[in-house]
Backbone as numpy.savetxt, mean C-alpha at the origin, in Angstrom:
# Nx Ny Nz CAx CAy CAz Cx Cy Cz
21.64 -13.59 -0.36 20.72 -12.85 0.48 19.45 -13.66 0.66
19.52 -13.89 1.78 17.39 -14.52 2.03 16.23 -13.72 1.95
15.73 -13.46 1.29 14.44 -12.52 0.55 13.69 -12.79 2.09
13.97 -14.08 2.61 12.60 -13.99 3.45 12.80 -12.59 5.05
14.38 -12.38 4.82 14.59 -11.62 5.69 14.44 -10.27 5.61
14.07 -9.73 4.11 14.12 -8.80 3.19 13.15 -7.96 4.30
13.01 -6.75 4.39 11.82 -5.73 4.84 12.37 -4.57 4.21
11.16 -3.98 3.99 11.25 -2.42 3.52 10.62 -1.85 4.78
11.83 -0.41 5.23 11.45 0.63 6.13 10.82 1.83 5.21
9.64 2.56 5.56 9.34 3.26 4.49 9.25 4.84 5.13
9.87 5.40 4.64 10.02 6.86 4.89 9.26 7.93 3.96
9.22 7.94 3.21 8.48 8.38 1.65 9.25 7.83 1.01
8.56 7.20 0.15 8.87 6.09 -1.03 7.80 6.84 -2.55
8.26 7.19 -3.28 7.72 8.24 -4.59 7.58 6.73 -5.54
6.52 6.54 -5.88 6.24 5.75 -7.23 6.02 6.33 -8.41
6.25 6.42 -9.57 5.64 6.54 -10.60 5.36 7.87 -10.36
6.36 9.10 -9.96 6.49 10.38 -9.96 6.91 11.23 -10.85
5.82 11.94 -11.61 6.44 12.74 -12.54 6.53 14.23 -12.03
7.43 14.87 -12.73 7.31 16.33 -12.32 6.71 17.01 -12.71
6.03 18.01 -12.04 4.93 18.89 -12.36 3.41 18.09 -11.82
3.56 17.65 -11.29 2.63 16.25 -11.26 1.50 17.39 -9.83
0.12 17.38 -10.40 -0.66 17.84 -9.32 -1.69 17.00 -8.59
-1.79 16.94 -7.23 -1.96 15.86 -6.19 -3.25 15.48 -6.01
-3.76 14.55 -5.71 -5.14 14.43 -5.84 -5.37 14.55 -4.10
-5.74 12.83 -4.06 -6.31 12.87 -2.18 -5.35 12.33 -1.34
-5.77 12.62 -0.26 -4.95 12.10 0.71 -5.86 10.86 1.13
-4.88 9.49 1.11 -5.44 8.45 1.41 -4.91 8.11 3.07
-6.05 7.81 4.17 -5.33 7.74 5.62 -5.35 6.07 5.53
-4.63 5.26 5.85 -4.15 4.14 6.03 -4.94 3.85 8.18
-5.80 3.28 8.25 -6.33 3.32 9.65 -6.26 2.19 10.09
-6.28 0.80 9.59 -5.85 -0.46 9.97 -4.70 -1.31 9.95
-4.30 -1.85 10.65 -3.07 -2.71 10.39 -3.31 -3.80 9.73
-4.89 -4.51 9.63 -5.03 -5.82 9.69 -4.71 -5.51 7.55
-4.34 -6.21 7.40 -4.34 -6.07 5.72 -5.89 -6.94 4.89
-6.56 -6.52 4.04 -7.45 -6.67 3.59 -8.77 -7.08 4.09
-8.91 -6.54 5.32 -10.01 -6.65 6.37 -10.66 -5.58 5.45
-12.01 -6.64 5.25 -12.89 -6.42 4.51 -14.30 -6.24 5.13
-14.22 -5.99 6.27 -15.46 -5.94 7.17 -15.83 -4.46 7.03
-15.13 -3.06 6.82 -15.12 -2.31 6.69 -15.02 -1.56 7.79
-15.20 -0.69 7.99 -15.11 0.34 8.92 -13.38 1.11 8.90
-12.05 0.15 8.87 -11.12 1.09 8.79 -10.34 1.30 7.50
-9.46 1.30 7.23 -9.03 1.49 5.80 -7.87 0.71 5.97
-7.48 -0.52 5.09 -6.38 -0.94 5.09 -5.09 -0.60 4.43
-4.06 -0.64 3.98 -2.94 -0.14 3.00 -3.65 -1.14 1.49
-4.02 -2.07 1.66 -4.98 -3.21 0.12 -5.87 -2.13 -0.35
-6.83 -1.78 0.63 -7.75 -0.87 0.07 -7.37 0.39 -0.06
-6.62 1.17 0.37 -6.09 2.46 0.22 -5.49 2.71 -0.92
-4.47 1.37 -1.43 -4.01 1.33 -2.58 -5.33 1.40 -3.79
-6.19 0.26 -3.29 -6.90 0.08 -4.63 -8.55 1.05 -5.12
-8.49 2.07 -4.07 -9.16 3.41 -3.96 -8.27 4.14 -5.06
-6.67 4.13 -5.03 -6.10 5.20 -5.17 -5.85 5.04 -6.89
-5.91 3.54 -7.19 -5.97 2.66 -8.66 -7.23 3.30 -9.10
-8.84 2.97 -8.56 -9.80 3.02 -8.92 -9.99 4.66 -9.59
-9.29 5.56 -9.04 -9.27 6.92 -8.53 -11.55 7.23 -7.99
-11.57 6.42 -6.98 -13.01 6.12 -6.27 -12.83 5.76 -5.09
-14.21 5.31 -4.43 -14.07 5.46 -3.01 -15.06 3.50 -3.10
-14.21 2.94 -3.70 -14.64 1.16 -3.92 -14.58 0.99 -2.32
-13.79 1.31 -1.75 -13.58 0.44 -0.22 -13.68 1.58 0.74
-15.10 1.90 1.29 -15.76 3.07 1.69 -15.18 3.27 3.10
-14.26 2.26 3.79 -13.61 3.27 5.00 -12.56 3.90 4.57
-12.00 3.85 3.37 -11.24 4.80 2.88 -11.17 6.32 2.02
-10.26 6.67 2.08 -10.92 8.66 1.23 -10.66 7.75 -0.37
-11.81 8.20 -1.26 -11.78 8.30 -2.25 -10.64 8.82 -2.97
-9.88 7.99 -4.13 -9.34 8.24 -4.78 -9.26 9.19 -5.83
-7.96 10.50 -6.24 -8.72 11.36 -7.17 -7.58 11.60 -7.69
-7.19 10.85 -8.89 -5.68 11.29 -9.64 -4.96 10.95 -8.83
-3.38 11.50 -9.18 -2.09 11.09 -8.37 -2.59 11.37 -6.74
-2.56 10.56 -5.77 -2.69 10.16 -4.59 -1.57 10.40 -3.61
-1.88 10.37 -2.42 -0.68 10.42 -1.39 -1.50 9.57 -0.13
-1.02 8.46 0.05 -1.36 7.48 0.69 -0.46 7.85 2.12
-0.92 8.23 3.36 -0.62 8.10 4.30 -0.57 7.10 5.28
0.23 6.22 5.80 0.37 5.03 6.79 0.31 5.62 8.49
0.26 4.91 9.33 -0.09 5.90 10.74 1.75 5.43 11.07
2.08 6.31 12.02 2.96 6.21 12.18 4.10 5.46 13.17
5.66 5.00 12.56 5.65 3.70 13.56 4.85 2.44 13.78
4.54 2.22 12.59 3.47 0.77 12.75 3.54 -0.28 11.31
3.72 -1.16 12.03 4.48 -2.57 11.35 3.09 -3.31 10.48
3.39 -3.13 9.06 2.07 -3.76 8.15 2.43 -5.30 7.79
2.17 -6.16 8.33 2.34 -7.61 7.75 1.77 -8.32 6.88
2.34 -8.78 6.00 1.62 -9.56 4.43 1.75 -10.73 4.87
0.72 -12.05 4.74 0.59 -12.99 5.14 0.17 -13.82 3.81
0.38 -13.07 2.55 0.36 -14.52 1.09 0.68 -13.10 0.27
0.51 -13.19 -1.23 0.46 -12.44 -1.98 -0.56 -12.20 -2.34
-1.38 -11.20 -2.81 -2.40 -10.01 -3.25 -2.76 -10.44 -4.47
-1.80 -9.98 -5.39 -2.01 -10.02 -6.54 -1.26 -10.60 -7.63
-1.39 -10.98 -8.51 -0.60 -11.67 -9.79 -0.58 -10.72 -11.16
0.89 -10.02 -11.15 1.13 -9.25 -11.99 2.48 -9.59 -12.42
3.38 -10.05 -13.06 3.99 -10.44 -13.49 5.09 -11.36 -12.27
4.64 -11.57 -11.82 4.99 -12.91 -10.66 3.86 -12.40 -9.27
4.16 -12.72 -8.41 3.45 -13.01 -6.85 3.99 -11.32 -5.98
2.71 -10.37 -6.53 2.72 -9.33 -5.25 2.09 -9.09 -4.10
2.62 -8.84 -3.17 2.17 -8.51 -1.65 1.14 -7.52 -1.75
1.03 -6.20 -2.37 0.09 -5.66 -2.12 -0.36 -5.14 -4.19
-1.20 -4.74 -4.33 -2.19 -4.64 -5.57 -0.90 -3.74 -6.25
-1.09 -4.17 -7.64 -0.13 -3.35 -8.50 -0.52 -2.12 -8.53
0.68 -1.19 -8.50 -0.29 0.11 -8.64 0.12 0.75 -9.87
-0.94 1.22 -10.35 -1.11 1.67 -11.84 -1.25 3.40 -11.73
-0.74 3.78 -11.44 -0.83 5.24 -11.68 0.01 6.27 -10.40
0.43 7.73 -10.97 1.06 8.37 -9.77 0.46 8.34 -8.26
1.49 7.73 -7.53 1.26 7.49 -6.08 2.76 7.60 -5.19
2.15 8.45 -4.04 3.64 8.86 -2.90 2.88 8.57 -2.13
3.40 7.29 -1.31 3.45 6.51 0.09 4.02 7.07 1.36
3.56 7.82 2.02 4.39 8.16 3.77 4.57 7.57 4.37
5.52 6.91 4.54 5.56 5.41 5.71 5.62 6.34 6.70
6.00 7.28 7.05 5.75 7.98 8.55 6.70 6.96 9.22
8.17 6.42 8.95 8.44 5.30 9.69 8.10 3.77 10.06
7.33 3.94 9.43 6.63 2.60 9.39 7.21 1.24 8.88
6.75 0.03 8.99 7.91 -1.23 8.48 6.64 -2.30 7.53
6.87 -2.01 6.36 5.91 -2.98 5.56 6.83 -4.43 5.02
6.39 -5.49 5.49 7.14 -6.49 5.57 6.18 -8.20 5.08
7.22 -8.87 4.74 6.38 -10.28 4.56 6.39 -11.25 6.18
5.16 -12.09 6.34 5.16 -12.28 7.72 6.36 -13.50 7.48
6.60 -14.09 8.67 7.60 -15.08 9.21 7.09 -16.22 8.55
8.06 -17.06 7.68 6.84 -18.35 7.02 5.91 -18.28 5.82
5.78 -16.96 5.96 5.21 -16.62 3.91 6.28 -16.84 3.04
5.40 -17.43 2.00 6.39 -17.67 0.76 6.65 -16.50 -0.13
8.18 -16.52 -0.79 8.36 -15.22 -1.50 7.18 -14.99 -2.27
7.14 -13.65 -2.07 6.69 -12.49 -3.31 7.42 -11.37 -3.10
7.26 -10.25 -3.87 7.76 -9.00 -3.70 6.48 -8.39 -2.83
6.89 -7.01 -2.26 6.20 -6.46 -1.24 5.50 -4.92 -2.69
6.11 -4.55 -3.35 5.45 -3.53 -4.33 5.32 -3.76 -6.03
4.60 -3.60 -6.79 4.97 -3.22 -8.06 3.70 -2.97 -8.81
């Protein structure tokens, strides 16, 4: 299999879900560009790492508060262009450390054309 062809379609994808588990914020996902740091929209980098912080570190995004539910807009293609972070090899987007449910709303989170492997979650 060629990893580089690899994509995840994301429909709800449950991380680190326990039962009984009560929900914190809703995180809105408003940019495509990934770790656009200029601020104003919220990327899936920063949405994640709001939802880690359980805070509002990357202020176009909703503050993080306990287990999270990260919303993506819908039908819209997120492209990783290197890896993020270094957690036990090369990840695409920030490890996430605590209960979190992702809505891809359909959406396609993928490595771009020409990036070198990493994984896309962990």
């Amino acid at each position: 299999m060629n990893h580089r062809n690899v994509f995840v379609v994301l429909g709800v994808v449950c991380l680190a879900v326990g039962s009984g588990t009560a929900w914190g914020a809703t995180i809105h996902v408003r940019s495509t560009a990934i770790s656009d740091s200029r601020g104003g929209g919220c990327d899936l980098i920063q949405a994640i790492e709001n939802a880690n912080a359980d805070a509002a570190i990357h202020s176009g995004c909703e503050a993080g508060t306990g287990p999270d539910v990260i919303e993506l807009e819908p039908a819209t293609e997120y492209v990783l262009e290197q890896y993020h972070s270094f957690d036990n090899g090369q990840n695409g987007l920030p490890t996430i450390s605590g209960d979190l449910v992702i809505n891809g709303n359909g959406s396609v989170v993928r490595r771009a054309n020409g990036a070198g492997p990493f994984r896309i979650f962990y």
